[in-house]
């Protein structure tokens, strides 16, 4: 069943069968989920004998419909409002089909040829829209976690290189140099920052959490104080990580103030725009990213606010030379001679080796919908979040944690007279009840130790009517729970 010049008919027929199955399944979905539990789904998967292949693609797809597609969680459904998963655009799906079949690997030119140029154009397009300047460069990665790790690895190596110039540290071994490095990021930043610190040999303790204002944006005064304290202790501010779109609140740190502090304290500025990065295509909200062009490195997730299928992300740097921190010349793959000959081997810039041609999905999206097409979809989600924010703040049964900033809302069901302990219990119950019913999927999070519900809105097709219906489901589940448990201590 190898794909080659002799099997193109089989290829076209079989892939089309798969595509038709997904199309029919999606056309038939009426809710985001069936509510099936792991215990309900596991037996069917377990019962399959992997040593006994099926006779036809049709049979394998029939089986797959039962063990996967029937009970998958569907992000295109307008009552899916949980995590940062987007409905995907069709041009990107065309790209996905092409890139898998050709199977280019973006590590070296001799495995990717033109694909490398397409990736490079899209990196330049992204860097230009971020206003990173003429020397910027970058590379596609598997996700925001990987992009953040690479950004912080570069920051770490830059900091170490600077320390090595200090005559007092002459002869110091690497662990001693890493010891005093610190990363400053807000309390609302993504956990991949802490994980990166751990992976980079700095430990979780190297991350200094900076307080936020009431809207979960990093407080520049608190940042300055944290920097001062750290420097007074003899530590080195290796990096400041600002978030442009926090995962829970969509809050965007004050980028101009934070970048001024990064300059003052001679620190690397990484902006985690995994979520907010899509604003570079926005027709009405681009200003929310004002100041991002001052960053040394930026993370952008195309698989969030650019409506691309997983995976698709990029790490951008203001100075292309900084990518040299991950360059390793391997004789069998990307010898130094190739670099001297200016062969564009993207592995020179990447933590990965074999790497998907994810850029093709964004390429076809831009060629068919244009940046404005993406921006329109995102703007609708941002507007919907603002309208939902209005509904929630006007409703006495709900407690909205902060007004909408991007396209998320953190809130809890809190009818008058509900104490905190009962509020925690009822909101946990609501989330589980909705998921078990499959009628709607919402997320949950914690704020100041209390349980909240969360909407992440990325679907331009979702209407305020959908939101009202989800709120109705929430209210019903909450009211039932409070009635059933009245008088029972939480
Ligand atoms: C989603 C997210 C990440 C992680 O990105 P993945 O693509 O899931 O690895 C990092 N930072 C922020 C702010 C995010 O929202």
Coordinates of C-alpha atoms and ligand atoms in Angstrom, one line a residue:
X1 CA 0.0 0.0 0.0
X2 CA 2.9 2.4 -0.6
X3 CA 2.0 5.7 -2.2
X4 CA 3.8 6.0 -5.5
X5 CA 3.3 6.6 -9.1
X6 CA 1.5 3.2 -9.5
X7 CA -0.9 3.6 -6.7
X8 CA -2.3 7.1 -7.3
X9 CA -5.8 5.8 -8.0
X10 CA -5.9 3.9 -4.8
X11 CA -4.6 6.9 -3.0
X12 CA -7.2 9.2 -4.4
X13 CA -10.1 6.8 -3.7
X14 CA -9.0 5.9 -0.2
X15 CA -8.3 9.4 1.0
X16 CA -11.6 10.5 -0.5
X17 CA -13.3 7.7 1.5
X18 CA -11.7 9.1 4.6
X19 CA -12.7 12.7 3.7
X20 CA -16.2 11.7 2.9
X21 CA -16.6 9.9 6.2
X22 CA -15.4 13.0 8.2
X23 CA -17.7 15.2 6.0
X24 CA -20.7 12.9 6.7
X25 CA -19.9 12.7 10.4
X26 CA -19.5 16.4 10.8
X27 CA -22.7 17.1 8.8
X28 CA -24.5 14.8 11.2
X29 CA -23.2 16.3 14.5
X30 CA -25.8 18.2 16.5
X31 CA -23.7 18.8 19.7
X32 CA -20.0 19.1 20.5
X33 CA -19.7 15.8 22.3
X34 CA -21.6 12.6 23.1
X35 CA -20.6 12.7 26.8
X36 CA -19.0 9.2 26.6
X37 CA -16.7 8.3 29.4
X38 CA -13.3 6.7 29.1
X39 CA -14.8 3.6 30.7
X40 CA -17.5 3.5 28.0
X41 CA -15.1 4.0 25.1
X42 CA -12.2 1.9 26.3
X43 CA -13.7 -1.6 25.7
X44 CA -14.2 -1.1 22.0
X45 CA -10.6 0.1 21.5
X46 CA -9.3 -2.7 23.6
X47 CA -11.3 -5.3 21.7
X48 CA -9.5 -4.6 18.5
X49 CA -7.0 -7.2 17.5
X50 CA -4.0 -5.2 16.1
X51 CA -2.5 -8.5 14.8
X52 CA -5.5 -9.0 12.5
X53 CA -5.7 -6.3 9.8
X54 CA -9.0 -5.6 8.1
X55 CA -9.7 -6.4 4.4
X56 CA -10.5 -2.9 3.1
X57 CA -10.2 0.8 3.8
X58 CA -14.0 0.8 4.0
X59 CA -13.9 -1.7 6.9
X60 CA -11.2 0.2 8.7
X61 CA -13.1 3.4 8.4
X62 CA -16.3 1.8 9.6
X63 CA -14.4 0.6 12.6
X64 CA -12.8 4.0 13.2
X65 CA -16.2 5.7 13.0
X66 CA -17.2 3.6 16.0
X67 CA -14.1 3.9 18.1
X68 CA -13.3 7.5 17.4
X69 CA -15.4 9.7 15.2
X70 CA -18.7 9.0 16.8
X71 CA -17.5 10.2 20.2
X72 CA -14.9 12.8 19.2
X73 CA -15.1 16.3 20.7
X74 CA -16.0 18.7 17.8
X75 CA -14.5 22.2 17.9
X76 CA -16.5 23.4 15.0
X77 CA -19.7 23.0 17.0
X78 CA -21.1 26.4 18.2
X79 CA -21.6 25.0 21.7
X80 CA -17.9 24.1 22.1
X81 CA -16.5 27.0 24.2
X82 CA -13.8 25.3 26.3
X83 CA -10.2 25.4 25.3
X84 CA -8.0 27.3 22.8
X85 CA -9.0 25.0 20.0
X86 CA -10.2 26.6 16.9
X87 CA -12.6 25.5 14.2
X88 CA -10.3 25.0 11.2
X89 CA -10.5 26.7 7.7
X90 CA -10.8 24.6 4.6
X91 CA -7.8 25.9 2.7
X92 CA -5.6 24.6 5.6
X93 CA -7.2 21.2 5.3
X94 CA -6.3 21.1 1.6
X95 CA -2.7 22.0 2.7
X96 CA -2.8 19.2 5.3
X97 CA -3.7 16.6 2.7
X98 CA -0.9 17.8 0.4
X99 CA 1.8 18.1 2.9
X100 CA 1.2 14.6 4.3
X101 CA 1.3 13.0 0.9
X102 CA 4.4 14.7 -0.4
X103 CA 5.9 14.4 3.1
X104 CA 8.6 17.0 2.7
X105 CA 10.8 17.4 5.8
X106 CA 11.8 20.9 6.6
X107 CA 15.1 20.1 8.1
X108 CA 17.2 20.4 5.0
X109 CA 16.8 21.8 1.5
X110 CA 17.6 18.4 0.0
X111 CA 14.4 17.1 1.7
X112 CA 12.1 20.0 1.1
X113 CA 13.3 22.3 -1.7
X114 CA 10.5 24.9 -2.4
X115 CA 8.8 24.1 0.9
X116 CA 11.7 25.8 2.7
X117 CA 11.1 29.0 0.7
X118 CA 7.4 29.0 1.5
X119 CA 8.2 28.6 5.2
X120 CA 10.7 31.4 5.0
X121 CA 8.2 33.7 3.3
X122 CA 5.6 33.1 6.0
X123 CA 8.1 33.7 8.7
X124 CA 8.9 37.0 7.0
X125 CA 5.2 37.8 6.6
X126 CA 4.6 37.2 10.3
X127 CA 7.7 39.1 11.4
X128 CA 6.7 42.1 9.2
X129 CA 3.2 42.1 10.7
X130 CA 4.8 42.0 14.2
X131 CA 7.0 44.9 13.1
X132 CA 10.2 43.0 14.3
X133 CA 12.4 44.8 11.7
X134 CA 14.5 43.9 8.7
X135 CA 16.8 41.5 10.5
X136 CA 14.1 39.2 11.9
X137 CA 13.9 35.5 11.3
X138 CA 12.3 32.5 12.8
X139 CA 11.1 29.0 12.3
X140 CA 7.9 27.0 12.5
X141 CA 7.5 24.7 15.5
X142 CA 5.1 22.2 16.9
X143 CA 3.3 24.6 19.2
X144 CA 3.6 27.4 21.7
X145 CA 5.2 25.2 24.3
X146 CA 8.1 24.4 21.8
X147 CA 8.3 28.0 20.7
X148 CA 8.5 29.3 24.2
X149 CA 11.2 26.8 25.0
X150 CA 13.3 27.9 22.0
X151 CA 12.9 31.6 22.8
X152 CA 14.0 31.0 26.4
X153 CA 16.9 28.8 25.3
X154 CA 18.2 31.6 23.2
X155 CA 17.7 34.0 26.0
X156 CA 19.6 31.7 28.4
X157 CA 22.5 31.3 26.0
X158 CA 22.7 35.0 25.4
X159 CA 22.8 35.6 29.2
X160 CA 25.5 33.0 29.7
X161 CA 27.5 34.5 26.8
X162 CA 27.3 37.9 28.5
X163 CA 28.3 36.5 31.9
X164 CA 31.4 34.8 30.3
X165 CA 32.6 38.3 29.3
X166 CA 32.8 39.2 33.0
X167 CA 36.5 38.7 34.1
X168 CA 35.3 37.9 37.7
X169 CA 33.5 34.8 36.3
X170 CA 36.5 33.6 34.3
X171 CA 36.8 29.8 34.4
X172 CA 33.3 29.4 35.9
X173 CA 31.6 26.2 34.8
X174 CA 28.2 26.3 33.2
X175 CA 26.1 25.2 36.2
X176 CA 27.6 28.1 38.2
X177 CA 26.7 30.5 35.5
X178 CA 23.1 29.2 35.3
X179 CA 22.6 29.5 39.0
X180 CA 21.8 33.2 39.2
X181 CA 19.6 33.4 36.0
X182 CA 16.1 34.6 36.6
X183 CA 13.0 34.8 34.3
X184 CA 10.3 37.4 35.1
X185 CA 6.8 36.7 34.0
X186 CA 3.3 37.4 35.3
X187 CA 1.3 35.2 37.6
X188 CA -1.1 34.7 34.7
X189 CA 1.5 33.5 32.2
X190 CA 1.5 30.0 30.7
X191 CA 3.0 27.1 32.5
X192 CA 5.3 26.3 29.6
X193 CA 7.4 29.2 30.9
X194 CA 8.1 27.4 34.1
X195 CA 8.5 24.1 32.3
X196 CA 11.0 25.7 30.0
X197 CA 13.0 27.0 33.0
X198 CA 13.1 23.5 34.3
X199 CA 14.2 22.0 31.0
X200 CA 16.8 24.6 30.6
X201 CA 18.5 23.5 33.8
X202 CA 17.4 26.6 35.8
X203 CA 14.7 24.9 37.8
X204 CA 11.2 26.2 38.6
X205 CA 12.6 28.5 41.2
X206 CA 14.3 30.6 38.5
X207 CA 10.9 31.9 37.5
X208 CA 9.9 35.1 39.4
X209 CA 6.1 35.5 39.3
X210 CA 5.2 39.1 38.9
X211 CA 1.8 40.4 40.2
X212 CA -1.0 41.4 37.9
X213 CA -3.5 44.3 38.0
X214 CA -7.2 43.5 38.4
X215 CA -7.5 42.6 34.8
X216 CA -4.6 40.0 35.0
X217 CA -2.1 42.1 33.1
X218 CA 1.5 42.2 34.4
X219 CA 1.9 45.2 36.7
X220 CA 5.0 47.1 35.5
X221 CA 5.6 48.6 38.9
X222 CA 5.7 45.1 40.4
X223 CA 8.0 44.0 37.6
X224 CA 10.4 46.9 38.3
X225 CA 10.4 46.0 42.0
X226 CA 11.0 42.4 41.3
X227 CA 13.9 43.3 39.0
X228 CA 15.4 45.6 41.6
X229 CA 15.2 43.0 44.3
X230 CA 16.7 40.3 42.1
X231 CA 19.6 42.5 40.9
X232 CA 20.3 43.5 44.6
X233 CA 20.6 39.8 45.4
X234 CA 23.3 39.6 42.7
X235 CA 21.1 37.6 40.2
X236 CA 20.9 38.1 36.5
X237 CA 17.6 39.0 34.8
X238 CA 17.9 36.6 31.9
X239 CA 14.5 37.2 30.4
X240 CA 11.3 39.0 30.9
X241 CA 8.3 37.1 29.4
X242 CA 5.3 39.2 28.6
X243 CA 2.1 37.5 27.6
X244 CA 0.0 38.8 24.7
X245 CA -3.2 37.0 25.5
X246 CA -3.1 35.0 28.7
X247 CA -4.7 31.6 28.4
X248 CA -7.4 32.2 31.0
X249 CA -8.1 35.9 30.6
X250 CA -6.9 36.9 27.2
X251 CA -5.1 39.7 29.0
X252 CA -2.3 41.5 27.2
X253 CA 0.6 42.7 29.3
X254 CA 1.5 46.4 28.8
X255 CA 4.1 45.8 26.1
X256 CA 5.6 49.3 25.9
X257 CA 6.2 49.6 29.6
X258 CA 7.5 46.0 29.9
X259 CA 9.9 46.5 26.9
X260 CA 11.2 49.7 28.4
X261 CA 12.1 47.8 31.6
X262 CA 13.7 45.0 29.6
X263 CA 15.9 47.6 28.0
X264 CA 16.7 49.3 31.4
X265 CA 17.7 46.0 33.0
X266 CA 19.5 44.6 29.9
X267 CA 17.2 41.7 29.8
X268 CA 15.9 39.6 26.9
X269 CA 12.2 40.3 26.1
X270 CA 10.2 37.3 25.0
X271 CA 6.5 37.9 24.1
X272 CA 4.3 34.8 24.4
X273 CA 1.7 35.7 21.8
X274 CA 0.6 32.1 21.4
X275 CA -3.0 33.2 21.8
X276 CA -3.0 36.9 20.9
X277 CA -0.7 36.5 17.8
X278 CA -3.7 36.3 15.5
X279 CA -4.4 39.9 16.2
X280 CA -1.7 40.7 13.5
X281 CA -4.5 39.9 11.0
X282 CA -7.2 41.8 12.9
X283 CA -9.0 44.6 11.1
X284 CA -10.1 46.4 14.3
X285 CA -8.0 45.1 17.2
X286 CA -4.4 45.1 15.9
X287 CA -3.6 48.0 18.3
X288 CA -3.9 45.6 21.2
X289 CA -0.4 44.3 20.2
X290 CA 1.1 47.8 20.0
X291 CA 4.7 47.6 21.2
X292 CA 5.2 43.9 20.3
X293 CA 7.8 44.9 17.7
X294 CA 10.3 45.7 20.5
X295 CA 10.5 42.1 21.5
X296 CA 13.7 40.0 21.1
X297 CA 11.6 36.9 20.4
X298 CA 7.9 36.2 19.9
X299 CA 5.8 33.0 20.1
X300 CA 2.8 32.8 17.7
X301 CA 0.4 29.8 17.5
X302 CA -1.2 29.6 14.1
X303 CA -3.2 26.6 15.5
X304 CA -5.1 29.0 17.7
X305 CA -6.1 32.4 16.4
X306 CA -5.3 31.7 12.7
X307 CA -7.7 28.8 12.5
X308 CA -5.1 26.2 11.4
X309 CA -5.2 22.5 12.3
X310 CA -2.8 21.3 14.9
X311 CA 0.2 21.6 14.7
X312 CA 1.3 25.0 13.5
X313 CA 3.3 27.6 15.5
X314 CA 6.4 29.7 15.1
X315 CA 9.2 31.3 17.1
X316 CA 10.3 34.7 15.7
X317 CA 13.4 36.6 16.7
X318 CA 14.3 40.2 16.0
X319 CA 17.9 39.3 15.1
X320 CA 18.3 36.3 12.8
X321 CA 21.8 35.6 14.2
X322 CA 20.2 34.6 17.5
X323 CA 18.9 31.4 15.9
X324 CA 22.6 30.4 15.8
X325 CA 22.2 29.3 19.4
X326 CA 20.4 26.2 18.2
X327 CA 22.7 25.5 15.2
X328 CA 24.5 22.2 15.2
X329 CA 26.3 21.0 12.1
X330 CA 25.9 17.3 11.5
X331 CA 28.1 15.8 8.8
X332 CA 25.3 13.5 7.5
X333 CA 22.7 16.2 7.4
X334 CA 23.6 19.9 7.4
X335 CA 27.4 20.1 7.2
X336 CA 29.0 23.5 7.9
X337 CA 30.1 23.6 4.2
X338 CA 26.4 23.7 3.3
X339 CA 26.0 26.8 5.5
X340 CA 29.0 28.4 3.8
X341 CA 27.4 27.7 0.5
X342 CA 24.2 29.4 1.8
X343 CA 22.1 26.3 1.4
X344 CA 18.9 27.1 3.3
X345 CA 18.8 24.3 5.8
X346 CA 16.1 25.2 8.3
X347 CA 17.4 22.6 10.8
X348 CA 20.1 25.1 11.5
X349 CA 17.4 27.2 13.2
X350 CA 15.3 24.6 14.8
X351 CA 15.2 22.4 17.9
X352 CA 13.5 19.7 15.9
X353 CA 15.2 17.7 13.1
X354 CA 12.5 16.0 10.9
X355 CA 9.8 18.6 10.8
X356 CA 6.4 18.8 9.1
X357 CA 5.6 21.3 6.4
X358 CA 3.0 23.0 8.5
X359 CA 3.6 26.3 6.8
X360 CA 1.7 25.0 3.7
X361 CA -1.6 25.2 5.6
X362 CA -1.1 28.9 6.4
X363 CA 0.2 29.5 2.9
X364 CA -3.0 28.2 1.2
X365 CA -5.1 30.0 3.8
X366 CA -3.5 33.3 3.0
X367 CA -3.6 32.6 -0.8
X368 CA -7.3 31.9 -0.6
X369 CA -8.7 34.0 2.3
X370 CA -6.0 36.6 2.7
X371 CA -5.0 38.0 6.1
X372 CA -8.2 39.9 6.2
X373 CA -10.2 36.7 6.0
X374 CA -8.5 35.4 9.1
X375 CA -8.8 38.7 10.8
X376 CA -12.6 38.8 10.2
X377 CA -13.0 35.4 11.8
X378 CA -11.0 36.5 14.9
X379 CA -12.7 39.8 15.1
X380 CA -16.1 38.1 15.3
X381 CA -14.9 36.0 18.2
X382 CA -13.5 39.1 20.0
X383 CA -16.8 40.9 19.5
X384 CA -18.8 37.9 20.7
X385 CA -16.7 37.8 23.9
X386 CA -17.4 41.5 24.5
X387 CA -21.1 41.0 24.1
X388 CA -21.1 37.9 26.3
X389 CA -19.1 39.9 28.9
X390 CA -22.0 42.4 28.9
X391 CA -24.6 39.7 29.4
X392 CA -22.7 38.1 32.3
X393 CA -22.0 41.3 34.1
X394 CA -25.7 42.3 33.9
X395 CA -26.9 39.0 35.3
X396 CA -27.1 38.8 39.1
X397 CA -26.7 35.0 39.0
X398 CA -23.2 35.3 37.5
X399 CA -19.9 36.6 38.8
X400 CA -17.6 37.8 36.0
X401 CA -14.0 37.8 37.0
X402 CA -12.9 40.4 34.5
X403 CA -14.3 42.1 31.4
X404 CA -13.5 40.4 28.1
X405 CA -10.1 41.4 26.7
X406 CA -9.6 38.9 23.8
X407 CA -12.0 36.1 23.4
X408 CA -12.2 34.3 26.8
X409 CA -14.4 34.9 29.8
X410 CA -13.8 33.6 33.4
X411 CA -17.0 33.6 35.5
X412 CA -18.9 31.6 38.0
X413 CA -22.5 30.8 38.7
X414 CA -23.1 32.6 42.0
X415 CA -26.7 33.2 42.9
X416 CA -27.2 35.5 45.9
X417 CA -26.5 33.8 49.2
X418 CA -24.1 31.2 47.8
X419 CA -20.9 31.0 50.0
X420 CA -17.5 30.3 48.5
X421 CA -17.4 26.6 49.4
X422 CA -20.8 25.9 47.8
X423 CA -19.8 28.1 44.8
X424 CA -16.8 25.9 44.3
X425 CA -18.9 22.8 44.5
X426 CA -21.6 24.0 42.2
X427 CA -19.3 25.3 39.5
X428 CA -17.3 22.1 39.4
X429 CA -20.6 20.2 39.2
X430 CA -21.8 22.4 36.3
X431 CA -18.8 21.8 34.2
X432 CA -18.9 18.1 34.7
X433 CA -22.7 18.0 34.0
X434 CA -22.4 19.8 30.8
X435 CA -19.5 17.6 29.6
X436 CA -21.4 14.5 30.5
X437 CA -24.4 15.7 28.6
X438 CA -22.3 16.7 25.6
X439 CA -24.7 19.5 24.9
X440 CA -22.0 22.1 25.5
X441 CA -18.4 22.0 26.5
X442 CA -17.0 24.8 28.8
X443 CA -13.7 24.9 30.6
X444 CA -12.9 25.5 34.2
X445 CA -10.1 27.3 36.0
X446 CA -9.1 28.7 39.4
X447 CA -8.8 32.3 40.5
X448 CA -7.5 33.2 43.9
X449 CA -8.1 29.6 44.9
X450 CA -11.8 29.5 43.9
X451 CA -13.4 27.5 41.0
X452 CA -14.6 29.4 38.0
X453 CA -16.0 28.4 34.6
X454 CA -14.4 29.6 31.4
X455 CA -15.5 30.3 27.9
X456 CA -12.9 30.4 25.1
X457 CA -14.6 31.7 22.1
X458 CA -12.9 31.2 18.7
X459 CA -15.9 30.3 16.5
X460 CA -17.1 33.0 14.2
X461 CA -20.3 31.0 13.7
X462 CA -21.2 31.1 17.4
X463 CA -24.0 33.5 18.0
X464 CA -25.2 35.3 21.2
X465 CA -28.2 32.9 21.0
X466 CA -25.8 30.0 21.4
X467 CA -24.2 31.7 24.4
X468 CA -27.6 32.3 25.9
X469 CA -28.4 28.6 25.5
X470 CA -25.2 27.6 27.1
X471 CA -25.8 29.9 30.0
X472 CA -29.3 28.4 30.3
X473 CA -27.7 24.9 30.6
X474 CA -25.3 26.2 33.2
X475 CA -28.1 27.8 35.2
X476 CA -30.2 24.7 35.0
X477 CA -27.4 22.4 36.2
X478 CA -26.4 24.9 38.9
X479 CA -30.0 25.4 40.2
X480 CA -30.7 21.6 40.3
X481 CA -27.5 21.1 42.2
X482 CA -28.2 23.8 44.8
X483 CA -31.7 22.5 45.3
X484 CA -30.6 18.8 45.6
X485 CA -27.9 19.7 48.0
X486 CA -29.7 22.3 50.1
X487 CA -28.9 21.8 53.7
X488 CA -26.1 19.4 52.9
X489 CA -22.7 21.0 54.0
X490 CA -20.5 21.6 51.0
Ligands
LIG1 C1 -1.7 27.7 24.3 C2 -0.6 28.5 24.9 C3 0.7 28.1 25.0 C4 1.1 26.6 24.6 O1 0.9 26.4 23.3 P1 0.8 24.9 22.7 O2 0.6 25.2 21.2 O3 -0.4 24.4 23.3 O4 2.0 24.2 23.0 C5 1.6 28.9 25.5 N1 1.3 30.1 25.9 C6 0.0 30.6 25.9 C7 -0.3 32.0 26.4 C8 -1.0 29.8 25.4 O5 -2.2 30.2 25.4

